[in-house]
Amino acid sequence: MKYVSTRGADSAGVSSSEAIKRGLASDGGLYMPENIPTVDEAYIRDLATLPYPERCARILSLFLTDYTYEELLEDARGAYSEEKFVPSAAPISKLGDNKYMLELWHGPTSAFKDMALQIMPRLFVRALKKCGETREALILVATSGDTGKAALEGYKNVPGTKIKVFYPIDGVSSVQKRQMQAQDGDNVSVVGIVGNFDDAQTGVKNIFSDSECRERLNDRGVFLSSANSINWGRLVPQIVYYVSAYCDLMKEGAISYGDLLDVCVPTGNFGNIFAGFIAKRMGVPIGKLVCASNKNDVLTEFMESGRYNKKRVFHTTMSPSMDILISSNLERLLFVTLGSEKCAEYMRKLGAEGEYTLTCDELSLINESFVGYSTDEDECMETVARIYKSTHHLIDTHTSVAVSAAERYINDVKSTGAMLVVSTASPYKFAGDVYASLTGKKPEEDLDAPLLLEKLSGVDMPAPLRRVLSSEPRHTKVIDRTDMMAAVVEFALR
Ligand SMILES: *Cc1c(COP(=O)(O)O)cnc(C)c1O
């Protein structure tokens, strides 16, 4: 299977390993398979008899056709082992009548990013070999929290790679900071940046676009790469858990094959929900994809009116992984539904004017699959408290936004079918806000919040998070933004 750019470049197509190695296409577009493979009832029934790593290898093999099944199975088994995902990779719990929750946060860092970042480094290293790349890859990440830690856990001790993460000292929670500062591994570096997320991100972008820096590294056999969610290698593993969830609900007797399953996803960069859309396009009986946003409601407006307008106030919320103005993977949806020409035109408009608007016909194509809802901060806290009281499920602030959206959707369309809410983080990762939702007050010390929440709720904290909280910080260096490039060169040549 060949991969093409959403904006039309590389129209002859590149292999999947080439797409994973490059990340971004030459015209700034994102790589997409030139067609989406389909599966039928027999395939899904067969898949339902297999454990998660096998399901993963089967589905990946439909997309990554220059990897062997054995390679993919080895990678999936390594990524989703029982030591790494406790009790398992993507378990489903029951929220209420016909309402289920897909829990994607049982991995090493307690956030759903692990589902992609545990396997992506393995696929990436194989891609380098397949493409004849002999240089060492230096992965650079600017993070506002979840991605940095998940990337560190994914790339630590991976031969042929090094990873350096910059986080803003004023822009991550204290639990997230401690998670990163306590990171182990021989090829990792974590540095705080004076400033906010934008400062860190701008610094990283500057390093990527500095040709002198790139040449210097190249002379020493090192090249720069990123781990962000526009890489196909990060997106494709996310398709698996949607198919897998359908299998599990079928096995449990919650649905019968053919029943349409609605899915609600707390959305930021549109990677997670887009993977659900691909699963639907493959033929998995998925109904509506409910796109849940917080107060940053750029996607809600888009789903309702067809207008994408990034010129708006940015809100800092208690679901920070969804605080976003430009949802990069939406470009892939435009490509699949409207084609590369239209997609390139709208992306040009977004760059030049900060907005674009779909025609009515184009919007109705999107609305065949998607509907959007946004949830404000009060409703988010109220939902955390209400769900805990009524079901004893402790949900995090991102999942809460999705539960609230799912409830409103069900009510609006008087749905009687099954609904799957995607749960993207352990409540303990955002313990301060979850605690405040339940008690009405924030803990005095943010780092105490997980233990206080555990005492209050009686729900166990994930073991890796408990270990991190009691471990000593190892990476405590803080530097100025202007020193980032020097720090990268020093680390690369070490
Ligand atoms: C990254 C993240 C999201 C958003 O996922 P996208 O794929 O960017 O839409 C939602 N919730 C949590 C907890 C996350 O870490």
XYZ file of C-alpha atoms and ligand atoms in Angstrom:
509
model
C 0.000 0.000 0.000
C 1.271 3.453 -0.939
C 1.018 6.668 1.055
C 0.255 10.076 -0.436
C 0.199 13.623 0.907
C -3.137 15.154 1.948
C -2.108 18.169 -0.166
C -1.236 16.295 -3.324
C 2.575 15.947 -3.286
C 4.256 12.548 -3.640
C 1.275 11.488 -5.754
C 3.205 8.438 -6.927
C 3.182 7.405 -3.296
C 5.785 6.287 -0.777
C 5.952 3.080 1.268
C 4.581 2.950 4.807
C 8.067 2.820 6.298
C 9.067 5.875 4.266
C 5.949 7.730 5.508
C 6.778 6.838 9.115
C 10.410 7.834 8.692
C 9.563 11.211 7.109
C 6.601 12.184 9.324
C 5.545 15.111 7.150
C 5.180 15.133 3.350
C 7.324 17.495 1.245
C 4.456 19.982 0.708
C 3.684 20.205 4.428
C 0.769 17.792 4.104
C 0.199 14.644 6.154
C 0.633 11.121 4.852
C -2.468 9.011 4.224
C -2.881 5.555 2.668
C -4.161 5.988 -0.875
C -7.091 3.766 -0.053
C -8.559 2.438 3.183
C -8.648 -1.371 3.465
C -11.972 -2.943 4.382
C -12.883 -5.843 6.651
C -16.032 -7.970 6.863
C -18.051 -9.805 9.480
C -15.958 -12.984 9.292
C -12.768 -10.947 9.818
C -14.181 -9.223 12.903
C -15.570 -12.450 14.392
C -12.182 -14.078 13.907
C -10.380 -11.083 15.403
C -12.616 -11.312 18.484
C -11.064 -14.681 19.359
C -7.550 -13.201 19.603
C -5.674 -11.320 22.348
C -4.921 -7.608 21.860
C -1.369 -7.893 20.432
C -2.599 -10.288 17.734
C -5.538 -8.045 16.902
C -3.044 -5.202 16.621
C -0.638 -7.067 14.319
C -3.506 -8.184 12.048
C -4.884 -4.679 11.638
C -1.481 -3.015 11.253
C -0.578 -5.529 8.558
C -3.445 -4.168 6.427
C -1.821 -0.724 6.474
C 1.924 -1.291 6.918
C 2.412 -3.583 3.968
C 6.196 -3.378 3.850
C 6.447 -4.801 7.387
C 6.068 -8.555 7.798
C 3.326 -9.949 10.025
C 6.036 -11.451 12.261
C 7.676 -8.043 12.723
C 4.378 -6.427 13.600
C 3.458 -9.197 16.014
C 6.810 -8.931 17.764
C 6.356 -5.171 18.126
C 2.757 -5.453 19.324
C 3.662 -8.104 21.886
C 6.508 -5.943 23.176
C 4.365 -2.814 23.322
C 1.175 -4.189 24.879
C 2.615 -6.786 27.261
C 0.964 -7.546 30.590
C 3.868 -5.895 32.409
C 3.277 -2.631 30.557
C -0.515 -2.502 30.497
C -2.165 -3.524 33.760
C -4.615 -5.268 33.724
C -4.716 -5.087 29.881
C -4.311 -2.691 26.960
C -7.812 -1.390 26.294
C -10.384 -2.759 28.762
C -14.033 -1.714 28.693
C -16.051 -0.824 31.766
C -19.777 -0.209 32.086
C -21.012 3.317 32.737
C -24.749 2.689 32.641
C -27.484 1.208 30.463
C -25.967 0.756 27.009
C -23.106 3.096 27.981
C -19.545 1.832 28.062
C -16.138 3.299 28.658
C -12.999 2.313 26.732
C -10.136 2.816 29.184
C -6.963 3.660 27.282
C -4.819 4.740 30.229
C -3.574 1.509 31.773
C -0.081 1.903 30.290
C 3.199 3.143 31.812
C 2.285 6.866 31.943
C -1.448 6.623 32.748
C -2.569 8.499 29.627
C -3.882 7.229 26.284
C -0.766 8.500 24.454
C 0.869 5.244 25.596
C -1.358 3.286 23.194
C 0.529 4.876 20.293
C 3.875 5.753 21.835
C 4.623 2.289 23.175
C 4.614 0.820 19.671
C 5.586 3.768 17.464
C 9.308 3.766 18.402
C 9.499 0.097 17.391
C 7.833 0.816 14.045
C 10.083 3.860 13.610
C 13.335 1.979 14.207
C 12.269 -0.691 11.703
C 11.370 2.070 9.228
C 14.890 3.496 9.491
C 16.396 0.081 8.721
C 14.010 -0.541 5.825
C 14.908 2.859 4.350
C 18.644 2.259 4.685
C 19.081 5.016 7.272
C 22.280 4.535 9.273
C 22.356 7.787 11.253
C 21.150 8.013 14.836
C 17.718 9.629 15.339
C 17.384 12.394 17.914
C 13.726 12.793 18.840
C 12.878 16.338 19.924
C 9.667 17.008 21.822
C 8.102 20.156 23.223
C 5.348 19.088 25.567
C 2.502 20.576 27.552
C 2.329 17.407 29.617
C 1.127 14.000 28.462
C 3.086 13.606 25.213
C 6.497 14.246 26.756
C 6.262 11.532 29.374
C 4.688 9.005 26.988
C 7.406 9.683 24.373
C 10.144 9.286 27.013
C 8.719 5.928 28.106
C 8.369 4.826 24.483
C 11.865 5.772 23.323
C 13.891 5.067 26.458
C 16.742 2.637 25.734
C 15.599 2.125 22.114
C 18.822 1.414 20.144
C 19.622 3.937 17.429
C 17.632 6.729 19.091
C 17.990 9.467 21.681
C 15.172 11.605 23.029
C 15.193 15.127 24.434
C 12.053 16.661 25.940
C 11.494 20.330 26.736
C 8.636 21.235 29.050
C 7.566 24.725 30.167
C 8.164 25.085 33.915
C 5.024 27.227 34.152
C 2.889 25.062 31.906
C 2.631 21.493 33.248
C 0.992 20.098 36.403
C 3.235 19.079 39.270
C 2.352 15.406 38.768
C 3.331 15.680 35.100
C 6.547 17.499 36.021
C 7.506 14.832 38.529
C 6.705 12.076 36.003
C 9.183 13.581 33.550
C 11.832 14.555 36.096
C 11.930 10.995 37.444
C 12.458 9.456 33.984
C 14.985 6.610 33.727
C 16.823 5.422 30.603
C 20.304 5.862 29.108
C 19.294 7.863 26.031
C 16.933 10.424 27.575
C 17.187 14.083 28.504
C 14.503 16.260 30.108
C 14.900 20.014 30.476
C 12.578 22.707 31.839
C 12.178 25.934 29.871
C 11.547 29.287 31.519
C 8.193 30.290 30.049
C 5.011 28.691 28.731
C 4.275 25.936 26.199
C 4.503 28.314 23.245
C 8.040 29.275 24.256
C 9.100 25.637 24.376
C 7.386 24.816 21.092
C 8.790 27.832 19.269
C 12.264 26.888 20.498
C 11.917 23.362 19.118
C 10.544 24.619 15.796
C 13.514 26.955 15.479
C 15.930 24.080 15.999
C 14.190 21.973 13.331
C 14.380 24.790 10.796
C 18.020 25.742 11.481
C 20.002 24.287 8.596
C 23.378 24.991 10.203
C 22.391 23.009 13.279
C 21.089 20.164 11.119
C 24.362 20.064 9.165
C 26.454 20.000 12.298
C 24.460 17.081 13.630
C 24.547 15.331 10.272
C 28.349 15.522 10.209
C 28.298 13.572 13.449
C 25.814 10.989 12.146
C 22.693 12.354 13.870
C 19.386 13.543 12.423
C 16.399 15.223 14.096
C 12.939 13.692 14.186
C 9.705 14.313 16.062
C 7.171 12.138 17.851
C 4.068 14.236 17.385
C 0.641 13.031 16.407
C 0.812 13.934 12.739
C 3.117 10.937 12.090
C 1.214 8.021 10.556
C 3.130 5.693 12.869
C 1.365 7.302 15.800
C -2.053 7.286 14.219
C -2.278 3.772 12.853
C -1.991 1.950 16.236
C -4.991 3.946 17.436
C -7.290 2.364 14.847
C -6.774 -0.975 16.577
C -8.588 -0.206 19.830
C -11.776 0.837 18.062
C -11.967 -2.453 16.199
C -10.925 -4.288 19.350
C -13.638 -2.559 21.417
C -16.289 -3.654 18.923
C -15.003 -7.227 19.228
C -15.088 -7.094 23.035
C -18.606 -5.658 23.238
C -19.746 -8.377 20.824
C -18.067 -11.052 22.924
C -19.737 -9.759 26.077
C -23.111 -9.825 24.343
C -23.531 -6.072 24.807
C -24.041 -5.729 21.039
C -24.639 -8.128 18.154
C -22.604 -7.946 14.973
C -24.061 -5.192 12.802
C -25.419 -3.068 15.649
C -24.177 0.478 15.175
C -21.912 1.577 18.020
C -21.735 5.335 18.652
C -18.398 6.584 19.919
C -17.599 9.746 21.871
C -13.991 10.997 22.030
C -12.424 13.831 24.054
C -10.647 15.639 21.257
C -7.665 17.944 20.874
C -5.478 17.362 17.840
C -8.136 15.098 16.242
C -5.826 12.056 16.102
C -7.799 9.766 18.388
C -11.241 10.421 16.907
C -9.863 10.253 13.372
C -8.591 6.736 14.074
C -12.197 5.882 15.021
C -13.337 7.297 11.698
C -10.870 5.067 9.830
C -12.218 2.048 11.722
C -15.711 3.051 10.551
C -14.474 3.442 6.972
C -12.916 -0.034 7.189
C -16.400 -1.387 7.682
C -16.598 -1.750 11.467
C -20.242 -0.975 12.373
C -19.607 2.346 14.078
C -22.451 4.888 14.073
C -21.815 8.533 14.943
C -18.479 9.875 16.101
C -19.198 12.467 18.777
C -16.379 15.019 18.918
C -16.151 16.336 22.495
C -14.365 19.640 23.156
C -13.855 21.788 26.237
C -14.303 25.572 26.249
C -11.880 25.689 23.294
C -14.741 24.895 20.943
C -13.200 25.457 17.504
C -14.191 21.922 16.440
C -17.744 22.238 17.776
C -18.282 25.326 15.655
C -16.765 23.521 12.681
C -19.039 20.483 13.022
C -22.077 22.760 13.407
C -21.436 25.409 10.776
C -18.565 24.265 8.561
C -16.498 27.260 9.628
C -13.037 26.603 11.030
C -11.815 29.776 12.699
C -8.617 29.744 14.730
C -8.813 33.482 15.463
C -10.329 33.165 18.899
C -9.412 33.449 22.567
C -7.345 30.561 23.880
C -8.704 29.186 27.165
C -6.528 27.382 29.692
C -8.752 24.653 31.131
C -8.616 21.696 33.508
C -8.486 19.410 30.447
C -5.216 20.866 29.082
C -4.565 18.132 26.505
C -7.614 19.429 24.636
C -6.617 23.100 24.791
C -5.968 23.672 21.126
C -6.723 26.123 18.343
C -5.284 24.210 15.379
C -6.368 20.601 15.267
C -3.731 19.172 12.920
C -5.291 15.825 12.067
C -8.539 17.423 10.887
C -6.588 17.861 7.656
C -6.764 14.099 7.173
C -10.564 14.158 7.428
C -10.727 16.905 4.793
C -8.535 14.802 2.533
C -10.633 11.639 2.903
C -13.980 13.397 2.431
C -13.096 16.162 -0.046
C -9.876 15.077 -1.784
C -6.385 16.573 -1.902
C -7.167 19.643 -4.001
C -9.886 20.958 -1.696
C -7.838 19.981 1.324
C -4.790 21.906 0.073
C -6.956 24.947 -0.682
C -8.507 25.034 2.810
C -5.124 24.541 4.473
C -3.734 27.432 2.427
C -6.660 29.569 3.579
C -6.150 28.575 7.195
C -2.501 29.614 6.950
C -3.159 32.904 5.169
C -6.471 34.046 6.699
C -6.756 32.000 9.884
C -10.069 30.505 8.784
C -11.974 28.616 6.094
C -15.580 27.600 5.601
C -16.919 24.426 3.983
C -19.856 24.551 1.567
C -23.181 23.124 2.791
C -22.683 19.982 0.715
C -19.189 19.462 2.107
C -20.417 19.941 5.665
C -23.173 17.382 5.224
C -20.550 14.831 4.153
C -18.729 15.475 7.435
C -21.969 15.352 9.425
C -22.787 11.914 8.074
C -20.161 10.692 10.523
C -19.477 13.499 13.003
C -21.277 15.721 15.461
C -19.624 18.127 17.936
C -20.348 19.203 21.522
C -18.437 21.433 23.910
C -18.482 21.397 27.701
C -17.561 24.260 30.038
C -15.524 23.996 33.235
C -18.479 23.888 35.664
C -20.175 21.111 33.756
C -16.887 19.219 33.585
C -16.510 19.273 37.395
C -20.178 18.548 37.958
C -19.940 15.489 35.675
C -16.886 14.111 37.509
C -18.807 14.367 40.801
C -22.091 13.001 39.443
C -20.491 9.973 37.746
C -18.549 9.144 40.905
C -21.671 9.354 43.058
C -23.869 7.335 40.709
C -21.438 4.680 39.430
C -18.366 4.859 41.670
C -16.251 5.382 38.530
C -13.586 8.000 39.061
C -13.101 9.767 35.708
C -10.523 12.377 34.777
C -11.348 15.857 33.499
C -10.851 14.946 29.794
C -13.062 11.868 30.022
C -15.607 13.991 31.849
C -15.901 16.340 28.877
C -16.660 13.303 26.707
C -19.190 11.790 29.134
C -21.031 15.078 29.203
C -21.027 15.311 25.381
C -22.218 11.700 25.051
C -25.107 12.320 27.454
C -26.227 15.388 25.551
C -25.983 13.598 22.217
C -28.033 10.643 23.463
C -30.633 13.051 24.781
C -30.727 15.165 21.608
C -31.251 12.288 19.179
C -33.188 10.067 21.627
C -30.655 7.345 20.910
C -31.364 3.822 22.112
C -28.184 2.240 20.734
C -24.920 1.499 22.490
C -22.484 4.346 23.225
C -18.758 3.950 23.819
C -17.063 6.833 25.631
C -13.304 6.908 25.168
C -11.490 7.512 28.460
C -8.080 9.073 27.848
C -6.386 9.547 31.232
C -6.292 8.122 34.712
C -8.090 10.436 37.153
C -4.862 10.418 39.159
C -3.027 12.292 36.433
C -5.327 15.252 36.998
C -5.911 14.504 40.659
C -6.056 18.129 41.842
C -9.036 19.013 39.659
C -10.749 15.665 40.213
C -10.370 16.126 43.980
C -11.765 19.643 43.713
C -14.720 18.333 41.692
C -15.588 15.917 44.474
C -14.933 18.145 47.483
C -15.294 21.719 46.272
C -11.707 22.623 47.196
C -8.236 22.158 45.754
C -5.540 20.467 47.842
C -3.004 22.967 49.178
C -0.106 21.061 47.637
C -0.801 19.833 44.095
C 1.615 16.919 44.530
C -0.423 15.652 47.511
C -3.576 15.432 45.409
C -3.183 11.803 44.222
C -2.864 10.406 47.758
C -5.712 12.569 49.051
C -7.893 11.459 46.157
C -7.097 7.819 46.800
C -8.040 8.153 50.463
C -11.257 9.947 49.589
C -12.412 7.671 46.776
C -11.112 4.232 47.708
C -10.127 3.740 44.039
C -6.531 2.515 43.591
C -3.929 4.769 42.004
C -2.007 3.189 39.057
C 1.225 1.618 40.336
C 3.614 3.508 37.977
C 2.204 6.823 39.190
C 2.658 5.798 42.818
C 6.288 4.884 42.088
C 6.942 8.199 40.369
C 5.485 10.209 43.252
C 7.813 8.577 45.745
C 10.929 8.712 43.547
C 13.604 11.392 43.501
C 13.674 13.815 40.552
C 16.746 13.110 38.354
C 16.300 15.726 35.631
C 16.012 19.098 37.338
C 17.832 21.316 34.850
C 16.018 24.507 33.800
C 17.328 26.687 30.983
C 16.395 29.778 29.036
C 14.719 29.406 25.665
C 17.723 30.977 23.974
C 19.932 28.101 25.183
C 17.831 25.283 23.740
C 19.810 24.825 20.549
C 23.139 24.562 22.385
C 21.581 22.026 24.753
C 20.421 19.900 21.820
C 23.843 19.925 20.145
C 25.572 19.070 23.411
C 23.182 16.153 24.033
C 23.444 14.884 20.438
C 27.221 14.718 20.525
C 27.437 13.247 23.993
C -3.743 13.978 23.878
C -4.971 13.839 24.729
C -6.266 14.077 24.223
C -6.505 14.564 22.802
O -6.271 13.577 21.844
P -6.118 13.979 20.288
O -5.719 12.731 19.617
O -5.054 15.032 20.252
O -7.437 14.509 19.844
C -7.344 13.888 25.064
N -7.180 13.500 26.354
C -5.957 13.271 26.883
C -5.839 12.880 28.308
C -4.815 13.422 26.087
O -3.602 13.203 26.634
